[in-house]
Amino acid sequence: MSSKSIESIRSVTLVGHGAAGKTSLVEALLHAAGQISAKGSVDRGNTVSDFDAQEKDAGHSLNSAMANLTYDETRIQLLDTPGYPDFAGQSIAALAAVDTALIVINAQAGVEVMTERMMHLAAERKLCRMIVINKIDAENIDLPGLVAEIRERFGKACMLLDLPAHGSADVVEVLEHEVGDADFASVAEAHRALIDQIVEEDEDLLARYLEDGSDPAVTDLHAPFEKALREGHLIPILFTSAKTGAGIKELLHVLSSLAPSPLEGNPQAFYKGAPGDVSEAFQSVPDATKHVLAHVFKVVSDPYMGKIGIFRVHQGTLKKDMQLFVGDGKRPFKVAHLYQLQGKESVEVDTLLPGDIGAIAKVEEIDFDCVLHDSHDEDHIHLVPLVFPRPMAGLAVETKKKGDEQRLFEILGKLAVEDPTFIVERHPSSNETVIRGLGEIHLKAKLAKMSSQYKLEVDTKPPRIPYRETITTSAEGGHRHKKQSGGAGQFGEVHLRIEPKDRGAGFEFVDAVKGGVIPGVFMAAVEKGVRQALEGGVVAGYAVDDLKVTVFDGKTHAVDGKDIAFAIAGRKATIDAIRNAKPIVLEPIVNIEIVVPEASIGDLSGDLSSRRGHITGTDGRGRGMAAISGEVPLAELNDYQSRLKSLTGGLGSYSIEFSRYAAVPPNIQQQLASKFQLHDEDE
C-alpha cells in the first residue's frame, strides 16, 4: 500500500459533556457525506452510534461507537463517546485511538464538567484539538460570550475558523475568506488573526508574509497549520447545528483538508520494557511496510460474535489470515476475520493500514490495553497508560436465586473486561461481592445490562467502605510456632521489624536474615504469613498497607521446620509488631464536584460540612448554575444522590474522583474496632 492511502485517513473522536449533541452531529456528518439516506434521531432511537437498547432507553450514549464515512476522497473514522462523567472511561479510552479530538460544546450550556476534563486529557495525550460549538440554532444563546469563556478557560490558541451567519442559518469560513457577513465579530479580523497565528510556525513563510504583506497560498498554509495543531498553538473553533445542518459541510471540509492524517498527527506514546517502566520510549511509525503494531482500546462481549477487540493500527499492514501475538504471549493466533465497524454493523475487510481502526472477534487472549503485533521484536511494547478516574461508587451484589453465584462471577467478569472504570471486588472477610464504578448512574447501567442481556437478577446493598489500616511508627515483633502431635511436629520462629512508608507507597518485604537461622527455602512461607496478616487487618479487619517488613532473625528445627510453621510464625510476628506500631485506620477521601443552581450553594455547603467535607472552590458556570469543588470522605456519600435531588429540586448533579487515604477520626476508629475480633488461633 502506498503512503497516499495512509494520507487519506482521518481518525477523530467526538468528546464533551452530555447533551452537547455529539451523536446527532455524527448523524449529520454521515448524512451530509451521503453515507446514510436520512438522519437518525436520539429521541427516536435510530442513530448509527447509539444502537444499544439501553442507550435508546436512556436517551444518551453509554458506550463509544464507530462510524465511518468518505468525503472528498478522504476516509474519516468517527468515534462517538458518552458525555456524562459516569461513563468517562469510554471517552478517555477513545483518546488512544485517534489523531484529533473534537471537543463538542452545547451552545446553550457552555463549558461544562466533561468539556474541561476532556480538553485537558486530550492535551496531555498531545492530540490535535478542535472545538465545535453545536446547537447554534437554539434560543437564548450568547455565542460571543461563549467564545470569550472558551478563550478564558483554554487560552488564546482557541481561534475562530468559521463564524455563524444569517441568524445561525449557515456559517462563513475565515481561513480562505477575508470578507463576508457574520452574526458577530469581523470576518476580516478573524481571518487576519488566524493567518498571523499560522505563519508564525514557519520562519521562511513568516518572512515572506511580512515582506510582501499578502496572504500565503492555502497550500503553503497546510504544513504550518498542522504544526500549530500538533504543538497546541492553534485550537480552531467551529460552529454547527446538527439539527439544521448549518456548518456541517464546512466541518466535513475541515476534517478532510485540515485535520491531520496518521502521517501528520502526534504519534501515541509507547514504551518498551516491563509493564509500568516507561523509562525507554518506543516510537511507532505509520509505515505500512514495518512490523505490525496495534493497540486495543475497547473490548466488547457480544452475544453472537463473542469477545471483540477493537484497535487502532499504529504501524505496519494488518492482513486477514496473518499470525499475531498478544502482548508478551508466545503463541500466535490467526486473524480469521478482520472487521471495520459502522455502529452495530461489522464490515469484513482484508487489510488495515496505519491509522485504521478495526476489530477482531473470538480471540479470548485479547484484553483492553493490550498490544497486537506480528514479531517477537515487539513483545515488550506497551502504550503509555491512560489515566482513568478511580471507581469509588460501590454496591454489594448477590444473586436473587441460589445457584447463580458462578454465573454472577462470569457475567461480572465480562462487564469488567469491557470497561476500565468498572471493577469487581471480592471481600472474604465480609463475604461481599462489590462492584465499583464512577457513579450511581454507571452502576445502574451495569445492573440493567445484567438483567436485560444476561437475564440475571441481583439484590444490592451499600458495601463496606474500603477502609485500610497502616502504622505510624516503627516496631518489632516475634513469634515462635511450636506444635507436637504424636508424629513429626511443626517448628518455626520469626523476628521482624516494621516501618511506616509514605502514603500510597505500598508494601515492601525485605529478607535481612544472616547465618541461615531461617533457611532460604522457608522465606517464601514467612512472606506468605506476613501477607496474610496484612490482608486480614489487625485493628478493624481491613488490609494493612504502606509499610516495610524486614525479617532479621529466627530459628528452625532440623526435623520439625516446615513451611506451615514459618507461615504461622510470620503472620503472628507481623500482628505482634503492628499492635506495637500505633496502628490507625485510613478512609478514602474523594474529590467531589457538584453542579447546582446558584441559589442552592448555601444549602449544599452546609450539607457538605455536615458530612465532614470541606469546599475548596466555587466556579460560576453561567445560566444560573455554579460548580462547587470540595473533598469529602467516601463513607459520607451513601445517600448523597437523593439528598442532592432534595436540595436542588432535581437540578443538581455530582461526580467524584479518588483523592487519597486519610486517618479517620478517633471516635470512628473506635467504632470500627469495636466490631472486629481478630482470630489468633493456629491454622
PDB file of N, CA and C in Angstrom, residues 358-395:
ATOM      1  N   GLY A 358      -9.920  -0.982  13.510  1.00  0.00           N
ATOM      2  CA  GLY A 358     -10.547  -2.237  13.116  1.00  0.00           C
ATOM      3  C   GLY A 358     -10.908  -3.093  14.304  1.00  0.00           C
ATOM      4  N   ALA A 359     -11.361  -4.313  14.024  1.00  0.00           N
ATOM      5  CA  ALA A 359     -11.806  -5.214  15.087  1.00  0.00           C
ATOM      6  C   ALA A 359     -11.506  -6.655  14.710  1.00  0.00           C
ATOM      7  N   ILE A 360     -11.257  -7.446  15.744  1.00  0.00           N
ATOM      8  CA  ILE A 360     -11.076  -8.888  15.616  1.00  0.00           C
ATOM      9  C   ILE A 360     -11.982  -9.552  16.642  1.00  0.00           C
ATOM     10  N   ALA A 361     -12.646 -10.628  16.254  1.00  0.00           N
ATOM     11  CA  ALA A 361     -13.588 -11.308  17.150  1.00  0.00           C
ATOM     12  C   ALA A 361     -13.090 -12.704  17.519  1.00  0.00           C
ATOM     13  N   LYS A 362     -13.607 -13.191  18.643  1.00  0.00           N
ATOM     14  CA  LYS A 362     -13.413 -14.574  19.093  1.00  0.00           C
ATOM     15  C   LYS A 362     -11.949 -14.908  19.378  1.00  0.00           C
ATOM     16  N   VAL A 363     -11.225 -13.965  19.970  1.00  0.00           N
ATOM     17  CA  VAL A 363      -9.861 -14.223  20.432  1.00  0.00           C
ATOM     18  C   VAL A 363      -9.845 -13.917  21.923  1.00  0.00           C
ATOM     19  N   GLU A 364      -9.904 -14.944  22.758  1.00  0.00           N
ATOM     20  CA  GLU A 364     -10.065 -14.758  24.201  1.00  0.00           C
ATOM     21  C   GLU A 364      -8.860 -14.092  24.849  1.00  0.00           C
ATOM     22  N   GLU A 365      -7.681 -14.210  24.220  1.00  0.00           N
ATOM     23  CA  GLU A 365      -6.478 -13.636  24.826  1.00  0.00           C
ATOM     24  C   GLU A 365      -6.464 -12.117  24.782  1.00  0.00           C
ATOM     25  N   ILE A 366      -7.263 -11.527  23.907  1.00  0.00           N
ATOM     26  CA  ILE A 366      -7.272 -10.074  23.749  1.00  0.00           C
ATOM     27  C   ILE A 366      -7.958  -9.428  24.945  1.00  0.00           C
ATOM     28  N   ASP A 367      -7.293  -8.438  25.525  1.00  0.00           N
ATOM     29  CA  ASP A 367      -7.855  -7.669  26.629  1.00  0.00           C
ATOM     30  C   ASP A 367      -7.668  -6.184  26.363  1.00  0.00           C
ATOM     31  N   PHE A 368      -8.401  -5.376  27.096  1.00  0.00           N
ATOM     32  CA  PHE A 368      -8.253  -3.928  26.993  1.00  0.00           C
ATOM     33  C   PHE A 368      -6.796  -3.528  27.239  1.00  0.00           C
ATOM     34  N   ASP A 369      -6.286  -2.619  26.430  1.00  0.00           N
ATOM     35  CA  ASP A 369      -4.959  -2.024  26.560  1.00  0.00           C
ATOM     36  C   ASP A 369      -3.831  -2.943  26.107  1.00  0.00           C
ATOM     37  N   CYS A 370      -4.166  -4.091  25.542  1.00  0.00           N
ATOM     38  CA  CYS A 370      -3.083  -4.963  25.072  1.00  0.00           C
ATOM     39  C   CYS A 370      -2.586  -4.483  23.707  1.00  0.00           C
ATOM     40  N   VAL A 371      -1.390  -4.940  23.359  1.00  0.00           N
ATOM     41  CA  VAL A 371      -0.778  -4.601  22.075  1.00  0.00           C
ATOM     42  C   VAL A 371      -0.742  -5.847  21.202  1.00  0.00           C
ATOM     43  N   LEU A 372      -1.172  -5.709  19.955  1.00  0.00           N
ATOM     44  CA  LEU A 372      -1.108  -6.783  18.971  1.00  0.00           C
ATOM     45  C   LEU A 372       0.066  -6.520  18.042  1.00  0.00           C
ATOM     46  N   HIS A 373       0.814  -7.587  17.722  1.00  0.00           N
ATOM     47  CA  HIS A 373       1.985  -7.405  16.857  1.00  0.00           C
ATOM     48  C   HIS A 373       2.293  -8.719  16.160  1.00  0.00           C
ATOM     49  N   ASP A 374       3.130  -8.659  15.139  1.00  0.00           N
ATOM     50  CA  ASP A 374       3.410  -9.854  14.335  1.00  0.00           C
ATOM     51  C   ASP A 374       4.844 -10.340  14.461  1.00  0.00           C
ATOM     52  N   SER A 375       5.606  -9.774  15.396  1.00  0.00           N
ATOM     53  CA  SER A 375       7.006 -10.159  15.549  1.00  0.00           C
ATOM     54  C   SER A 375       7.385 -10.132  17.020  1.00  0.00           C
ATOM     55  N   HIS A 376       8.208 -11.078  17.439  1.00  0.00           N
ATOM     56  CA  HIS A 376       8.668 -11.095  18.835  1.00  0.00           C
ATOM     57  C   HIS A 376       9.555  -9.892  19.161  1.00  0.00           C
ATOM     58  N   ASP A 377       9.961  -9.150  18.139  1.00  0.00           N
ATOM     59  CA  ASP A 377      10.726  -7.926  18.402  1.00  0.00           C
ATOM     60  C   ASP A 377       9.895  -6.917  19.199  1.00  0.00           C
ATOM     61  N   GLU A 378       8.569  -7.032  19.094  1.00  0.00           N
ATOM     62  CA  GLU A 378       7.674  -6.097  19.787  1.00  0.00           C
ATOM     63  C   GLU A 378       7.000  -6.734  21.002  1.00  0.00           C
ATOM     64  N   ASP A 379       7.584  -7.795  21.550  1.00  0.00           N
ATOM     65  CA  ASP A 379       6.974  -8.494  22.683  1.00  0.00           C
ATOM     66  C   ASP A 379       6.731  -7.583  23.879  1.00  0.00           C
ATOM     67  N   HIS A 380       7.598  -6.654  24.114  1.00  0.00           N
ATOM     68  CA  HIS A 380       7.532  -5.864  25.348  1.00  0.00           C
ATOM     69  C   HIS A 380       7.178  -4.397  25.082  1.00  0.00           C
ATOM     70  N   ILE A 381       6.368  -4.173  24.059  1.00  0.00           N
ATOM     71  CA  ILE A 381       5.911  -2.817  23.744  1.00  0.00           C
ATOM     72  C   ILE A 381       4.558  -2.590  24.418  1.00  0.00           C
ATOM     73  N   HIS A 382       4.409  -1.437  25.058  1.00  0.00           N
ATOM     74  CA  HIS A 382       3.153  -1.082  25.726  1.00  0.00           C
ATOM     75  C   HIS A 382       2.828   0.376  25.418  1.00  0.00           C
ATOM     76  N   LEU A 383       1.545   0.700  25.438  1.00  0.00           N
ATOM     77  CA  LEU A 383       1.134   2.098  25.340  1.00  0.00           C
ATOM     78  C   LEU A 383       1.310   2.762  26.702  1.00  0.00           C
ATOM     79  N   VAL A 384       1.839   3.986  26.710  1.00  0.00           N
ATOM     80  CA  VAL A 384       1.890   4.738  27.966  1.00  0.00           C
ATOM     81  C   VAL A 384       0.460   4.822  28.500  1.00  0.00           C
ATOM     82  N   PRO A 385       0.239   4.396  29.734  1.00  0.00           N
ATOM     83  CA  PRO A 385      -1.138   4.209  30.212  1.00  0.00           C
ATOM     84  C   PRO A 385      -1.974   5.481  30.186  1.00  0.00           C
ATOM     85  N   LEU A 386      -3.219   5.292  29.833  1.00  0.00           N
ATOM     86  CA  LEU A 386      -4.207   6.352  30.011  1.00  0.00           C
ATOM     87  C   LEU A 386      -4.505   6.485  31.495  1.00  0.00           C
ATOM     88  N   VAL A 387      -4.886   7.669  31.921  1.00  0.00           N
ATOM     89  CA  VAL A 387      -5.203   7.909  33.330  1.00  0.00           C
ATOM     90  C   VAL A 387      -6.725   7.944  33.481  1.00  0.00           C
ATOM     91  N   PHE A 388      -7.258   6.942  34.152  1.00  0.00           N
ATOM     92  CA  PHE A 388      -8.702   6.852  34.362  1.00  0.00           C
ATOM     93  C   PHE A 388      -9.050   7.262  35.785  1.00  0.00           C
ATOM     94  N   PRO A 389     -10.217   7.877  35.959  1.00  0.00           N
ATOM     95  CA  PRO A 389     -10.658   8.145  37.336  1.00  0.00           C
ATOM     96  C   PRO A 389     -10.868   6.838  38.085  1.00  0.00           C
ATOM     97  N   ARG A 390     -10.540   6.848  39.362  1.00  0.00           N
ATOM     98  CA  ARG A 390     -10.662   5.631  40.156  1.00  0.00           C
ATOM     99  C   ARG A 390     -12.127   5.379  40.511  1.00  0.00           C
ATOM    100  N   PRO A 391     -12.652   4.198  40.196  1.00  0.00           N
ATOM    101  CA  PRO A 391     -14.054   3.911  40.528  1.00  0.00           C
ATOM    102  C   PRO A 391     -14.259   3.797  42.029  1.00  0.00           C
ATOM    103  N   MET A 392     -15.059   4.700  42.591  1.00  0.00           N
ATOM    104  CA  MET A 392     -15.251   4.743  44.033  1.00  0.00           C
ATOM    105  C   MET A 392     -16.682   4.429  44.456  1.00  0.00           C
ATOM    106  N   ALA A 393     -17.668   4.715  43.595  1.00  0.00           N
ATOM    107  CA  ALA A 393     -19.050   4.386  43.939  1.00  0.00           C
ATOM    108  C   ALA A 393     -19.205   2.870  43.951  1.00  0.00           C
ATOM    109  N   GLY A 394     -19.868   2.325  44.963  1.00  0.00           N
ATOM    110  CA  GLY A 394     -19.926   0.875  45.085  1.00  0.00           C
ATOM    111  C   GLY A 394     -21.287   0.343  45.489  1.00  0.00           C
ATOM    112  N   LEU A 395     -21.525  -0.916  45.129  1.00  0.00           N
ATOM    113  CA  LEU A 395     -22.699  -1.663  45.559  1.00  0.00           C
ATOM    114  C   LEU A 395     -22.276  -3.095  45.836  1.00  0.00           C
TER     115      LEU A 395
END
